[in-house]
Amino acid sequence: HAAETLVHDYQRGPERLMLMDSEREPTYEATLYFDGSAVPNPGNGGAGFILYGVHSNELSSGSYEIQDYPCTNNEAEWISLVLGLQEALRYNIRTLRIHG
């Protein structure tokens, strides 16, 4: 029964494999926003993310200083993304929309 439910609920859409609602629109369990920067570039950095649930409720957020080594803007953004993805895993989120 569980396998049959998965076959009917998950469809190929514009992205790989995603949950589709009854109107065949992609649905996501959560949305992750992330950003990072370094001043100067490279220099001291900052990384942050916010994770929203399906009803736009905030599930988690975090911001971090990167001062142990000079980082670039790209590295700070990468760190932000990784931290946000780790948090999504902690919530067992399987379908995630990402904005960075």
mmCIF file of N, CA and C in Angstrom:
data_model
loop_
_atom_site.group_PDB
_atom_site.id
_atom_site.type_symbol
_atom_site.label_atom_id
_atom_site.label_comp_id
_atom_site.label_asym_id
_atom_site.label_seq_id
_atom_site.Cartn_x
_atom_site.Cartn_y
_atom_site.Cartn_z
ATOM 1 N N HIS A 1 0.816 -1.195 0.000
ATOM 2 C CA HIS A 1 0.000 0.000 0.000
ATOM 3 C C HIS A 1 0.866 1.268 0.000
ATOM 4 N N ALA A 2 1.932 1.275 0.793
ATOM 5 C CA ALA A 2 2.804 2.452 0.859
ATOM 6 C C ALA A 2 3.461 2.715 -0.494
ATOM 7 N N ALA A 3 3.923 1.659 -1.152
ATOM 8 C CA ALA A 3 4.557 1.830 -2.462
ATOM 9 C C ALA A 3 3.568 2.364 -3.478
ATOM 10 N N GLU A 4 2.334 1.889 -3.433
ATOM 11 C CA GLU A 4 1.304 2.365 -4.362
ATOM 12 C C GLU A 4 1.027 3.845 -4.131
ATOM 13 N N THR A 5 0.996 4.271 -2.874
ATOM 14 C CA THR A 5 0.786 5.680 -2.556
ATOM 15 C C THR A 5 1.911 6.522 -3.134
ATOM 16 N N LEU A 6 3.147 6.072 -2.985
ATOM 17 C CA LEU A 6 4.270 6.818 -3.533
ATOM 18 C C LEU A 6 4.183 6.939 -5.043
ATOM 19 N N VAL A 7 3.810 5.873 -5.702
ATOM 20 C CA VAL A 7 3.705 5.889 -7.159
ATOM 21 C C VAL A 7 2.672 6.907 -7.602
ATOM 22 N N HIS A 8 1.567 7.023 -6.878
ATOM 23 C CA HIS A 8 0.505 7.949 -7.280
ATOM 24 C C HIS A 8 0.772 9.387 -6.849
ATOM 25 N N ASP A 9 1.445 9.580 -5.705
ATOM 26 C CA ASP A 9 1.658 10.928 -5.193
ATOM 27 C C ASP A 9 2.875 11.615 -5.795
ATOM 28 N N TYR A 10 3.911 10.853 -6.132
ATOM 29 C CA TYR A 10 5.120 11.434 -6.693
ATOM 30 C C TYR A 10 5.110 11.254 -8.198
ATOM 31 N N GLN A 11 5.302 12.347 -8.894
ATOM 32 C CA GLN A 11 5.248 12.345 -10.355
ATOM 33 C C GLN A 11 6.484 13.064 -10.886
ATOM 34 N N ARG A 12 6.827 12.790 -12.109
ATOM 35 C CA ARG A 12 7.882 13.569 -12.746
ATOM 36 C C ARG A 12 7.308 14.938 -13.094
ATOM 37 N N GLY A 13 8.016 15.955 -12.677
ATOM 38 C CA GLY A 13 7.584 17.318 -12.939
ATOM 39 C C GLY A 13 8.720 18.074 -13.600
ATOM 40 N N PRO A 14 8.699 19.409 -13.523
ATOM 41 C CA PRO A 14 9.750 20.200 -14.141
ATOM 42 C C PRO A 14 11.111 19.935 -13.486
ATOM 43 N N GLU A 15 11.109 19.432 -12.253
ATOM 44 C CA GLU A 15 12.349 19.046 -11.584
ATOM 45 C C GLU A 15 12.361 17.531 -11.510
ATOM 46 N N ARG A 16 13.340 16.944 -10.878
ATOM 47 C CA ARG A 16 13.486 15.488 -10.878
ATOM 48 C C ARG A 16 12.223 14.764 -10.441
ATOM 49 N N LEU A 17 12.096 14.488 -9.185
ATOM 50 C CA LEU A 17 10.929 13.762 -8.675
ATOM 51 C C LEU A 17 10.369 14.582 -7.542
ATOM 52 N N MET A 18 9.117 14.948 -7.599
ATOM 53 C CA MET A 18 8.556 15.832 -6.585
ATOM 54 C C MET A 18 7.127 15.444 -6.264
ATOM 55 N N LEU A 19 6.702 15.863 -5.090
ATOM 56 C CA LEU A 19 5.339 15.634 -4.670
ATOM 57 C C LEU A 19 4.428 16.579 -5.444
ATOM 58 N N MET A 20 3.363 16.050 -6.015
ATOM 59 C CA MET A 20 2.443 16.867 -6.794
ATOM 60 C C MET A 20 1.102 16.888 -6.069
ATOM 61 N N ASP A 21 0.464 18.059 -6.034
ATOM 62 C CA ASP A 21 -0.853 18.117 -5.416
ATOM 63 C C ASP A 21 -1.911 17.663 -6.424
ATOM 64 N N SER A 22 -3.161 17.738 -6.031
ATOM 65 C CA SER A 22 -4.234 17.224 -6.880
ATOM 66 C C SER A 22 -4.352 17.980 -8.203
ATOM 67 N N GLU A 23 -3.841 19.215 -8.245
ATOM 68 C CA GLU A 23 -3.882 19.997 -9.483
ATOM 69 C C GLU A 23 -2.584 19.854 -10.275
ATOM 70 N N ARG A 24 -1.752 18.916 -9.883
ATOM 71 C CA ARG A 24 -0.479 18.619 -10.535
ATOM 72 C C ARG A 24 0.501 19.784 -10.470
ATOM 73 N N GLU A 25 0.443 20.522 -9.373
ATOM 74 C CA GLU A 25 1.422 21.573 -9.102
ATOM 75 C C GLU A 25 2.451 21.007 -8.131
ATOM 76 N N PRO A 26 3.735 21.338 -8.301
ATOM 77 C CA PRO A 26 4.728 20.824 -7.358
ATOM 78 C C PRO A 26 4.481 21.380 -5.962
ATOM 79 N N THR A 27 4.639 20.539 -4.969
ATOM 80 C CA THR A 27 4.518 20.985 -3.594
ATOM 81 C C THR A 27 5.823 20.679 -2.869
ATOM 82 N N TYR A 28 6.140 21.498 -1.914
ATOM 83 C CA TYR A 28 7.365 21.362 -1.151
ATOM 84 C C TYR A 28 7.015 21.343 0.326
ATOM 85 N N GLU A 29 7.798 20.606 1.104
ATOM 86 C CA GLU A 29 7.588 20.546 2.539
ATOM 87 C C GLU A 29 8.130 21.788 3.228
ATOM 88 N N ALA A 30 9.103 22.458 2.609
ATOM 89 C CA ALA A 30 9.731 23.616 3.241
ATOM 90 C C ALA A 30 10.444 24.457 2.195
ATOM 91 N N THR A 31 10.795 25.679 2.598
ATOM 92 C CA THR A 31 11.557 26.589 1.754
ATOM 93 C C THR A 31 12.758 27.081 2.549
ATOM 94 N N LEU A 32 13.918 27.041 1.929
ATOM 95 C CA LEU A 32 15.152 27.489 2.556
ATOM 96 C C LEU A 32 15.648 28.746 1.851
ATOM 97 N N TYR A 33 15.889 29.794 2.631
ATOM 98 C CA TYR A 33 16.536 31.004 2.138
ATOM 99 C C TYR A 33 17.911 31.073 2.790
ATOM 100 N N PHE A 34 18.941 31.418 2.015
ATOM 101 C CA PHE A 34 20.277 31.504 2.579
ATOM 102 C C PHE A 34 21.049 32.638 1.927
ATOM 103 N N ASP A 35 22.058 33.138 2.641
ATOM 104 C CA ASP A 35 22.945 34.155 2.090
ATOM 105 C C ASP A 35 24.223 34.184 2.910
ATOM 106 N N GLY A 36 25.266 34.676 2.312
ATOM 107 C CA GLY A 36 26.543 34.816 2.980
ATOM 108 C C GLY A 36 27.343 35.911 2.316
ATOM 109 N N SER A 37 28.310 36.457 3.061
ATOM 110 C CA SER A 37 29.159 37.503 2.486
ATOM 111 C C SER A 37 30.481 37.546 3.238
ATOM 112 N N ALA A 38 31.444 38.233 2.650
ATOM 113 C CA ALA A 38 32.753 38.435 3.265
ATOM 114 C C ALA A 38 33.184 39.874 3.011
ATOM 115 N N VAL A 39 33.770 40.502 4.049
ATOM 116 C CA VAL A 39 34.250 41.879 3.926
ATOM 117 C C VAL A 39 35.613 41.955 4.600
ATOM 118 N N PRO A 40 36.664 42.381 3.901
ATOM 119 C CA PRO A 40 36.721 42.479 2.446
ATOM 120 C C PRO A 40 36.632 41.094 1.826
ATOM 121 N N ASN A 41 36.678 41.018 0.536
ATOM 122 C CA ASN A 41 36.540 39.733 -0.145
ATOM 123 C C ASN A 41 37.903 39.330 -0.716
ATOM 124 N N PRO A 42 38.609 38.356 -0.156
ATOM 125 C CA PRO A 42 38.296 37.550 1.022
ATOM 126 C C PRO A 42 38.546 38.312 2.323
ATOM 127 N N GLY A 43 37.887 37.830 3.380
ATOM 128 C CA GLY A 43 38.010 38.459 4.693
ATOM 129 C C GLY A 43 37.121 37.766 5.695
ATOM 130 N N ASN A 44 36.738 38.510 6.736
ATOM 131 C CA ASN A 44 35.794 37.960 7.713
ATOM 132 C C ASN A 44 34.447 37.783 7.031
ATOM 133 N N GLY A 45 33.793 36.676 7.342
ATOM 134 C CA GLY A 45 32.540 36.380 6.658
ATOM 135 C C GLY A 45 31.382 36.175 7.606
ATOM 136 N N GLY A 46 30.223 36.104 7.008
ATOM 137 C CA GLY A 46 28.989 35.804 7.725
ATOM 138 C C GLY A 46 28.136 34.889 6.882
ATOM 139 N N ALA A 47 27.416 33.994 7.546
ATOM 140 C CA ALA A 47 26.562 33.028 6.858
ATOM 141 C C ALA A 47 25.242 32.948 7.601
ATOM 142 N N GLY A 48 24.147 32.854 6.851
ATOM 143 C CA GLY A 48 22.849 32.765 7.501
ATOM 144 C C GLY A 48 21.827 32.050 6.649
ATOM 145 N N PHE A 49 20.826 31.513 7.328
ATOM 146 C CA PHE A 49 19.731 30.829 6.632
ATOM 147 C C PHE A 49 18.462 30.963 7.448
ATOM 148 N N ILE A 50 17.336 30.754 6.781
ATOM 149 C CA ILE A 50 16.041 30.648 7.445
ATOM 150 C C ILE A 50 15.252 29.562 6.726
ATOM 151 N N LEU A 51 14.615 28.721 7.483
ATOM 152 C CA LEU A 51 13.876 27.577 6.961
ATOM 153 C C LEU A 51 12.413 27.743 7.343
ATOM 154 N N TYR A 52 11.548 27.798 6.320
ATOM 155 C CA TYR A 52 10.105 27.946 6.530
ATOM 156 C C TYR A 52 9.399 26.638 6.215
ATOM 157 N N GLY A 53 8.383 26.329 6.989
ATOM 158 C CA GLY A 53 7.563 25.156 6.742
ATOM 159 C C GLY A 53 6.554 25.418 5.645
ATOM 160 N N VAL A 54 5.739 24.412 5.378
ATOM 161 C CA VAL A 54 4.788 24.462 4.273
ATOM 162 C C VAL A 54 3.751 25.577 4.448
ATOM 163 N N HIS A 55 3.461 25.969 5.675
ATOM 164 C CA HIS A 55 2.478 27.031 5.927
ATOM 165 C C HIS A 55 3.157 28.362 6.236
ATOM 166 N N SER A 56 4.380 28.541 5.739
ATOM 167 C CA SER A 56 5.178 29.759 5.920
ATOM 168 C C SER A 56 5.531 30.027 7.377
ATOM 169 N N ASN A 57 5.472 29.001 8.213
ATOM 170 C CA ASN A 57 5.897 29.158 9.594
ATOM 171 C C ASN A 57 7.406 28.935 9.671
ATOM 172 N N GLU A 58 8.075 29.730 10.486
ATOM 173 C CA GLU A 58 9.522 29.594 10.612
ATOM 174 C C GLU A 58 9.849 28.342 11.408
ATOM 175 N N LEU A 59 10.604 27.441 10.792
ATOM 176 C CA LEU A 59 11.030 26.222 11.477
ATOM 177 C C LEU A 59 12.351 26.442 12.193
ATOM 178 N N SER A 60 13.256 27.146 11.537
ATOM 179 C CA SER A 60 14.576 27.335 12.115
ATOM 180 C C SER A 60 15.302 28.451 11.374
ATOM 181 N N SER A 61 16.270 29.049 12.039
ATOM 182 C CA SER A 61 17.128 30.036 11.394
ATOM 183 C C SER A 61 18.462 30.048 12.124
ATOM 184 N N GLY A 62 19.462 30.559 11.453
ATOM 185 C CA GLY A 62 20.771 30.653 12.076
ATOM 186 C C GLY A 62 21.649 31.639 11.350
ATOM 187 N N SER A 63 22.540 32.268 12.098
ATOM 188 C CA SER A 63 23.540 33.145 11.497
ATOM 189 C C SER A 63 24.860 32.912 12.219
ATOM 190 N N TYR A 64 25.936 32.959 11.463
ATOM 191 C CA TYR A 64 27.233 32.578 11.991
ATOM 192 C C TYR A 64 28.307 33.512 11.466
ATOM 193 N N GLU A 65 29.265 33.842 12.330
ATOM 194 C CA GLU A 65 30.441 34.602 11.924
ATOM 195 C C GLU A 65 31.511 33.623 11.469
ATOM 196 N N ILE A 66 32.208 33.982 10.416
ATOM 197 C CA ILE A 66 33.306 33.163 9.909
ATOM 198 C C ILE A 66 34.575 33.992 10.079
ATOM 199 N N GLN A 67 35.316 33.724 11.165
ATOM 200 C CA GLN A 67 36.498 34.535 11.447
ATOM 201 C C GLN A 67 37.765 33.713 11.608
ATOM 202 N N ASP A 68 37.669 32.396 11.557
ATOM 203 C CA ASP A 68 38.847 31.555 11.765
ATOM 204 C C ASP A 68 39.840 31.639 10.612
ATOM 205 N N TYR A 69 39.366 31.982 9.447
ATOM 206 C CA TYR A 69 40.227 32.094 8.272
ATOM 207 C C TYR A 69 39.552 33.049 7.299
ATOM 208 N N PRO A 70 40.339 33.704 6.423
ATOM 209 C CA PRO A 70 39.707 34.572 5.434
ATOM 210 C C PRO A 70 38.882 33.741 4.450
ATOM 211 N N CYS A 71 37.645 34.096 4.270
ATOM 212 C CA CYS A 71 36.801 33.387 3.307
ATOM 213 C C CYS A 71 36.323 34.367 2.241
ATOM 214 N N THR A 72 35.910 33.825 1.115
ATOM 215 C CA THR A 72 35.374 34.641 0.026
ATOM 216 C C THR A 72 33.858 34.714 0.151
ATOM 217 N N ASN A 73 33.248 35.600 -0.622
ATOM 218 C CA ASN A 73 31.778 35.661 -0.669
ATOM 219 C C ASN A 73 31.194 34.312 -1.057
ATOM 220 N N ASN A 74 31.787 33.672 -2.058
ATOM 221 C CA ASN A 74 31.269 32.378 -2.513
ATOM 222 C C ASN A 74 31.351 31.327 -1.420
ATOM 223 N N GLU A 75 32.457 31.290 -0.683
ATOM 224 C CA GLU A 75 32.580 30.325 0.411
ATOM 225 C C GLU A 75 31.549 30.591 1.499
ATOM 226 N N ALA A 76 31.317 31.857 1.824
ATOM 227 C CA ALA A 76 30.330 32.208 2.848
ATOM 228 C C ALA A 76 28.928 31.781 2.405
ATOM 229 N N GLU A 77 28.610 31.969 1.134
ATOM 230 C CA GLU A 77 27.299 31.537 0.643
ATOM 231 C C GLU A 77 27.191 30.014 0.657
ATOM 232 N N TRP A 78 28.261 29.331 0.305
ATOM 233 C CA TRP A 78 28.261 27.865 0.327
ATOM 234 C C TRP A 78 28.031 27.360 1.751
ATOM 235 N N ILE A 79 28.717 27.972 2.724
ATOM 236 C CA ILE A 79 28.542 27.591 4.122
ATOM 237 C C ILE A 79 27.095 27.799 4.546
ATOM 238 N N SER A 80 26.492 28.913 4.134
ATOM 239 C CA SER A 80 25.085 29.190 4.451
ATOM 240 C C SER A 80 24.176 28.099 3.913
ATOM 241 N N LEU A 81 24.398 27.710 2.664
ATOM 242 C CA LEU A 81 23.586 26.666 2.046
ATOM 243 C C LEU A 81 23.738 25.344 2.786
ATOM 244 N N VAL A 82 24.965 24.958 3.082
ATOM 245 C CA VAL A 82 25.211 23.688 3.766
ATOM 246 C C VAL A 82 24.553 23.677 5.148
ATOM 247 N N LEU A 83 24.683 24.773 5.894
ATOM 248 C CA LEU A 83 24.051 24.847 7.221
ATOM 249 C C LEU A 83 22.537 24.723 7.115
ATOM 250 N N GLY A 84 21.949 25.382 6.135
ATOM 251 C CA GLY A 84 20.501 25.289 5.930
ATOM 252 C C GLY A 84 20.066 23.892 5.536
ATOM 253 N N LEU A 85 20.836 23.239 4.668
ATOM 254 C CA LEU A 85 20.506 21.869 4.262
ATOM 255 C C LEU A 85 20.630 20.904 5.435
ATOM 256 N N GLN A 86 21.642 21.095 6.281
ATOM 257 C CA GLN A 86 21.779 20.250 7.464
ATOM 258 C C GLN A 86 20.570 20.401 8.379
ATOM 259 N N GLU A 87 20.088 21.615 8.509
ATOM 260 C CA GLU A 87 18.913 21.846 9.356
ATOM 261 C C GLU A 87 17.674 21.202 8.745
ATOM 262 N N ALA A 88 17.533 21.274 7.422
ATOM 263 C CA ALA A 88 16.407 20.617 6.751
ATOM 264 C C ALA A 88 16.455 19.109 6.986
ATOM 265 N N LEU A 89 17.642 18.530 6.956
ATOM 266 C CA LEU A 89 17.785 17.096 7.246
ATOM 267 C C LEU A 89 17.365 16.784 8.679
ATOM 268 N N ARG A 90 17.690 17.678 9.600
ATOM 269 C CA ARG A 90 17.313 17.474 11.008
ATOM 270 C C ARG A 90 15.794 17.384 11.160
ATOM 271 N N TYR A 91 15.067 18.095 10.309
ATOM 272 C CA TYR A 91 13.600 18.062 10.318
ATOM 273 C C TYR A 91 13.043 16.963 9.414
ATOM 274 N N ASN A 92 13.907 16.160 8.828
ATOM 275 C CA ASN A 92 13.505 15.079 7.916
ATOM 276 C C ASN A 92 12.739 15.593 6.702
ATOM 277 N N ILE A 93 13.101 16.765 6.219
ATOM 278 C CA ILE A 93 12.453 17.358 5.044
ATOM 279 C C ILE A 93 13.011 16.687 3.794
ATOM 280 N N ARG A 94 12.124 16.226 2.950
ATOM 281 C CA ARG A 94 12.541 15.520 1.737
ATOM 282 C C ARG A 94 12.351 16.336 0.467
ATOM 283 N N THR A 95 11.427 17.286 0.461
ATOM 284 C CA THR A 95 11.217 18.145 -0.706
ATOM 285 C C THR A 95 11.405 19.581 -0.259
ATOM 286 N N LEU A 96 12.380 20.256 -0.828
ATOM 287 C CA LEU A 96 12.797 21.559 -0.346
ATOM 288 C C LEU A 96 12.978 22.514 -1.519
ATOM 289 N N ARG A 97 12.356 23.670 -1.415
ATOM 290 C CA ARG A 97 12.587 24.753 -2.383
ATOM 291 C C ARG A 97 13.701 25.619 -1.802
ATOM 292 N N ILE A 98 14.667 25.987 -2.636
ATOM 293 C CA ILE A 98 15.853 26.717 -2.147
ATOM 294 C C ILE A 98 15.997 28.032 -2.894
ATOM 295 N N HIS A 99 16.193 29.105 -2.119
ATOM 296 C CA HIS A 99 16.458 30.438 -2.680
ATOM 297 C C HIS A 99 17.743 30.963 -2.052
ATOM 298 N N GLY A 100 18.675 31.408 -2.891
ATOM 299 C CA GLY A 100 19.922 31.937 -2.339
ATOM 300 C C GLY A 100 20.408 33.124 -3.115
#
